[in-house]
Amino acid sequence: MSVQPKQYGGYGLNPSVIYDIQIELGRGCASTAWVFGVLSVHTWQLALFPKETQDEVWGANPRALVGSSYMPVGKAEWVDGGVKLTGHWSFSSGCDHCDWTFLGGFVPTEAGAPPDMRTFLLPRKDYQILDNWFVTGLKASGSKDVKVEGAFVPHHHMHKFSDGFRSNSPGNEVNPGPEYRYPFGQIHVRSVSTPALGAALCALDAFTDWTKTRVSQATGGKSSDDFSSNVVCAEAAAILDREILTLRRNFDEMWGYLQKGEPIPVDRRVRFRYDSARAVSAAFCT
């Protein structure tokens, strides 16, 4: 509820808070950090849907959770009042705990028109969860498949990716603050990369604790006094510190543009997306 609008019972915080919480959760459980971040982003995106949709979801349950699978694999067919949606999506993290889901897909467009990708919002009764998440990494994220067979999705249950890119969505009429003007692409990518930083910090903590009780085979002294081990730990800590500082710097820069009502330059957005991906590589390298 940290980023849920205040008028719907949330705190209306800057979504950057999601990632600070993820880092701390990741030091204990990467799956918890992952699910928290993903579901929090969905709460933020729901605030971009029309007021009618927000009233429907949060009016019935202010604590409603929304799952997702944004892969545009669904088949949408225009019908009166909306679309008929069919498809099979993978990796819907935390879906067992959710009352709704976001699913990705393209809607048919006129010849020569650009592709129109959308997020479709469906209630729990309109989709099936397939129990097929049997993995080792992020096992507790419960990232199962979701299947839909001809569900009706009304117009007000759709969000255009192009609106999210332009930071001008229907929900901004009732949620006009800068908290809800971030480009969608800058919010979601960080929710799936930041848990790696928390997990890497956890591994570093575990290793340094382990060295305190071990004896070095090379020197016969305490492993915690071993020069090579200390150098490795220091370098790992510096790399993770750099990535966390970059994360916060990038959001501070975006926040500055948003507070002034100015668009975030595309070249900077590209850099921020790169930084998000690099965080995962840096975490694994440590």
PDB file of N, CA and C in Angstrom, residues 145-189:
ATOM      1  N   ASP A 145       1.892 -20.240 -14.270  1.00  0.00           N
ATOM      2  CA  ASP A 145       1.277 -19.814 -15.524  1.00  0.00           C
ATOM      3  C   ASP A 145      -0.185 -19.425 -15.302  1.00  0.00           C
ATOM      4  N   VAL A 146      -0.669 -18.580 -16.204  1.00  0.00           N
ATOM      5  CA  VAL A 146      -2.058 -18.131 -16.171  1.00  0.00           C
ATOM      6  C   VAL A 146      -2.676 -18.389 -17.543  1.00  0.00           C
ATOM      7  N   LYS A 147      -3.911 -18.892 -17.538  1.00  0.00           N
ATOM      8  CA  LYS A 147      -4.592 -19.228 -18.789  1.00  0.00           C
ATOM      9  C   LYS A 147      -5.951 -18.549 -18.835  1.00  0.00           C
ATOM     10  N   VAL A 148      -6.278 -17.982 -19.992  1.00  0.00           N
ATOM     11  CA  VAL A 148      -7.556 -17.292 -20.191  1.00  0.00           C
ATOM     12  C   VAL A 148      -8.203 -17.831 -21.458  1.00  0.00           C
ATOM     13  N   GLU A 149      -9.490 -18.083 -21.380  1.00  0.00           N
ATOM     14  CA  GLU A 149     -10.225 -18.605 -22.534  1.00  0.00           C
ATOM     15  C   GLU A 149     -11.443 -17.735 -22.817  1.00  0.00           C
ATOM     16  N   GLY A 150     -11.274 -16.775 -23.701  1.00  0.00           N
ATOM     17  CA  GLY A 150     -12.394 -15.964 -24.170  1.00  0.00           C
ATOM     18  C   GLY A 150     -13.018 -15.054 -23.130  1.00  0.00           C
ATOM     19  N   ALA A 151     -12.210 -14.473 -22.247  1.00  0.00           N
ATOM     20  CA  ALA A 151     -12.741 -13.570 -21.226  1.00  0.00           C
ATOM     21  C   ALA A 151     -13.029 -12.192 -21.827  1.00  0.00           C
ATOM     22  N   PHE A 152     -14.092 -11.563 -21.375  1.00  0.00           N
ATOM     23  CA  PHE A 152     -14.424 -10.212 -21.828  1.00  0.00           C
ATOM     24  C   PHE A 152     -13.678  -9.193 -20.977  1.00  0.00           C
ATOM     25  N   VAL A 153     -12.996  -8.263 -21.651  1.00  0.00           N
ATOM     26  CA  VAL A 153     -12.263  -7.195 -20.975  1.00  0.00           C
ATOM     27  C   VAL A 153     -12.819  -5.865 -21.467  1.00  0.00           C
ATOM     28  N   PRO A 154     -13.535  -5.112 -20.617  1.00  0.00           N
ATOM     29  CA  PRO A 154     -14.098  -3.828 -21.051  1.00  0.00           C
ATOM     30  C   PRO A 154     -13.011  -2.778 -21.277  1.00  0.00           C
ATOM     31  N   HIS A 155     -13.365  -1.717 -21.973  1.00  0.00           N
ATOM     32  CA  HIS A 155     -12.403  -0.669 -22.315  1.00  0.00           C
ATOM     33  C   HIS A 155     -11.704  -0.105 -21.081  1.00  0.00           C
ATOM     34  N   HIS A 156     -12.470   0.083 -19.988  1.00  0.00           N
ATOM     35  CA  HIS A 156     -11.863   0.720 -18.818  1.00  0.00           C
ATOM     36  C   HIS A 156     -10.964  -0.228 -18.031  1.00  0.00           C
ATOM     37  N   HIS A 157     -10.842  -1.477 -18.492  1.00  0.00           N
ATOM     38  CA  HIS A 157      -9.912  -2.435 -17.882  1.00  0.00           C
ATOM     39  C   HIS A 157      -8.658  -2.605 -18.728  1.00  0.00           C
ATOM     40  N   MET A 158      -8.371  -1.611 -19.575  1.00  0.00           N
ATOM     41  CA  MET A 158      -7.174  -1.660 -20.412  1.00  0.00           C
ATOM     42  C   MET A 158      -6.322  -0.414 -20.159  1.00  0.00           C
ATOM     43  N   HIS A 159      -5.009  -0.610 -20.248  1.00  0.00           N
ATOM     44  CA  HIS A 159      -4.068   0.502 -20.120  1.00  0.00           C
ATOM     45  C   HIS A 159      -3.093   0.432 -21.279  1.00  0.00           C
ATOM     46  N   LYS A 160      -2.994   1.490 -22.054  1.00  0.00           N
ATOM     47  CA  LYS A 160      -2.107   1.522 -23.205  1.00  0.00           C
ATOM     48  C   LYS A 160      -0.652   1.688 -22.754  1.00  0.00           C
ATOM     49  N   PHE A 161       0.222   0.875 -23.313  1.00  0.00           N
ATOM     50  CA  PHE A 161       1.646   1.031 -23.027  1.00  0.00           C
ATOM     51  C   PHE A 161       2.147   2.383 -23.517  1.00  0.00           C
ATOM     52  N   SER A 162       1.561   2.873 -24.605  1.00  0.00           N
ATOM     53  CA  SER A 162       1.973   4.175 -25.121  1.00  0.00           C
ATOM     54  C   SER A 162       1.639   5.286 -24.133  1.00  0.00           C
ATOM     55  N   ASP A 163       0.520   5.160 -23.394  1.00  0.00           N
ATOM     56  CA  ASP A 163       0.193   6.142 -22.359  1.00  0.00           C
ATOM     57  C   ASP A 163       1.208   6.081 -21.224  1.00  0.00           C
ATOM     58  N   GLY A 164       1.607   4.860 -20.865  1.00  0.00           N
ATOM     59  CA  GLY A 164       2.611   4.705 -19.822  1.00  0.00           C
ATOM     60  C   GLY A 164       3.951   5.274 -20.231  1.00  0.00           C
ATOM     61  N   PHE A 165       4.281   5.142 -21.520  1.00  0.00           N
ATOM     62  CA  PHE A 165       5.539   5.688 -22.021  1.00  0.00           C
ATOM     63  C   PHE A 165       5.520   7.209 -21.982  1.00  0.00           C
ATOM     64  N   ARG A 166       4.362   7.802 -22.330  1.00  0.00           N
ATOM     65  CA  ARG A 166       4.255   9.260 -22.370  1.00  0.00           C
ATOM     66  C   ARG A 166       3.969   9.875 -20.994  1.00  0.00           C
ATOM     67  N   SER A 167       3.790   9.028 -19.989  1.00  0.00           N
ATOM     68  CA  SER A 167       3.485   9.498 -18.623  1.00  0.00           C
ATOM     69  C   SER A 167       2.197  10.313 -18.594  1.00  0.00           C
ATOM     70  N   ASN A 168       1.238   9.894 -19.380  1.00  0.00           N
ATOM     71  CA  ASN A 168      -0.053  10.588 -19.434  1.00  0.00           C
ATOM     72  C   ASN A 168      -1.151   9.547 -19.596  1.00  0.00           C
ATOM     73  N   SER A 169      -1.621   9.021 -18.485  1.00  0.00           N
ATOM     74  CA  SER A 169      -2.607   7.947 -18.479  1.00  0.00           C
ATOM     75  C   SER A 169      -3.953   8.458 -17.959  1.00  0.00           C
ATOM     76  N   PRO A 170      -5.035   7.727 -18.226  1.00  0.00           N
ATOM     77  CA  PRO A 170      -6.357   8.150 -17.745  1.00  0.00           C
ATOM     78  C   PRO A 170      -6.403   8.383 -16.238  1.00  0.00           C
ATOM     79  N   GLY A 171      -5.684   7.568 -15.490  1.00  0.00           N
ATOM     80  CA  GLY A 171      -5.706   7.712 -14.036  1.00  0.00           C
ATOM     81  C   GLY A 171      -5.081   8.987 -13.527  1.00  0.00           C
ATOM     82  N   ASN A 172      -4.278   9.659 -14.368  1.00  0.00           N
ATOM     83  CA  ASN A 172      -3.653  10.911 -13.934  1.00  0.00           C
ATOM     84  C   ASN A 172      -4.666  12.028 -13.728  1.00  0.00           C
ATOM     85  N   GLU A 173      -5.882  11.843 -14.218  1.00  0.00           N
ATOM     86  CA  GLU A 173      -6.926  12.834 -13.954  1.00  0.00           C
ATOM     87  C   GLU A 173      -7.263  12.896 -12.473  1.00  0.00           C
ATOM     88  N   VAL A 174      -7.208  11.754 -11.794  1.00  0.00           N
ATOM     89  CA  VAL A 174      -7.508  11.724 -10.354  1.00  0.00           C
ATOM     90  C   VAL A 174      -6.246  11.562  -9.517  1.00  0.00           C
ATOM     91  N   ASN A 175      -5.157  11.156 -10.150  1.00  0.00           N
ATOM     92  CA  ASN A 175      -3.862  11.031  -9.479  1.00  0.00           C
ATOM     93  C   ASN A 175      -2.840  11.867 -10.249  1.00  0.00           C
ATOM     94  N   PRO A 176      -2.920  13.196 -10.144  1.00  0.00           N
ATOM     95  CA  PRO A 176      -2.096  14.073 -10.980  1.00  0.00           C
ATOM     96  C   PRO A 176      -0.680  14.294 -10.461  1.00  0.00           C
ATOM     97  N   GLY A 177      -0.380  13.843  -9.255  1.00  0.00           N
ATOM     98  CA  GLY A 177       0.920  14.124  -8.649  1.00  0.00           C
ATOM     99  C   GLY A 177       2.067  13.497  -9.406  1.00  0.00           C
ATOM    100  N   PRO A 178       3.275  14.006  -9.201  1.00  0.00           N
ATOM    101  CA  PRO A 178       4.463  13.467  -9.889  1.00  0.00           C
ATOM    102  C   PRO A 178       4.738  12.007  -9.550  1.00  0.00           C
ATOM    103  N   GLU A 179       4.232  11.526  -8.418  1.00  0.00           N
ATOM    104  CA  GLU A 179       4.431  10.119  -8.051  1.00  0.00           C
ATOM    105  C   GLU A 179       3.889   9.174  -9.113  1.00  0.00           C
ATOM    106  N   TYR A 180       2.867   9.640  -9.861  1.00  0.00           N
ATOM    107  CA  TYR A 180       2.217   8.797 -10.862  1.00  0.00           C
ATOM    108  C   TYR A 180       2.516   9.262 -12.284  1.00  0.00           C
ATOM    109  N   ARG A 181       3.624   9.990 -12.444  1.00  0.00           N
ATOM    110  CA  ARG A 181       4.030  10.471 -13.762  1.00  0.00           C
ATOM    111  C   ARG A 181       5.325   9.833 -14.254  1.00  0.00           C
ATOM    112  N   TYR A 182       5.884   8.927 -13.465  1.00  0.00           N
ATOM    113  CA  TYR A 182       7.063   8.209 -13.947  1.00  0.00           C
ATOM    114  C   TYR A 182       6.686   7.391 -15.177  1.00  0.00           C
ATOM    115  N   PRO A 183       7.579   7.263 -16.159  1.00  0.00           N
ATOM    116  CA  PRO A 183       7.315   6.341 -17.263  1.00  0.00           C
ATOM    117  C   PRO A 183       7.203   4.917 -16.726  1.00  0.00           C
ATOM    118  N   PHE A 184       6.199   4.191 -17.183  1.00  0.00           N
ATOM    119  CA  PHE A 184       5.987   2.834 -16.667  1.00  0.00           C
ATOM    120  C   PHE A 184       7.236   1.975 -16.813  1.00  0.00           C
ATOM    121  N   GLY A 185       7.935   2.118 -17.941  1.00  0.00           N
ATOM    122  CA  GLY A 185       9.112   1.298 -18.179  1.00  0.00           C
ATOM    123  C   GLY A 185      10.234   1.500 -17.186  1.00  0.00           C
ATOM    124  N   GLN A 186      10.267   2.650 -16.519  1.00  0.00           N
ATOM    125  CA  GLN A 186      11.297   2.903 -15.511  1.00  0.00           C
ATOM    126  C   GLN A 186      10.952   2.268 -14.163  1.00  0.00           C
ATOM    127  N   ILE A 187       9.673   2.010 -13.947  1.00  0.00           N
ATOM    128  CA  ILE A 187       9.223   1.477 -12.668  1.00  0.00           C
ATOM    129  C   ILE A 187       9.325  -0.045 -12.631  1.00  0.00           C
ATOM    130  N   HIS A 188       8.797  -0.690 -13.657  1.00  0.00           N
ATOM    131  CA  HIS A 188       8.744  -2.150 -13.625  1.00  0.00           C
ATOM    132  C   HIS A 188      10.116  -2.797 -13.687  1.00  0.00           C
ATOM    133  N   VAL A 189      11.015  -2.271 -14.524  1.00  0.00           N
ATOM    134  CA  VAL A 189      12.318  -2.931 -14.678  1.00  0.00           C
ATOM    135  C   VAL A 189      13.089  -2.973 -13.364  1.00  0.00           C
TER     136      VAL A 189
END
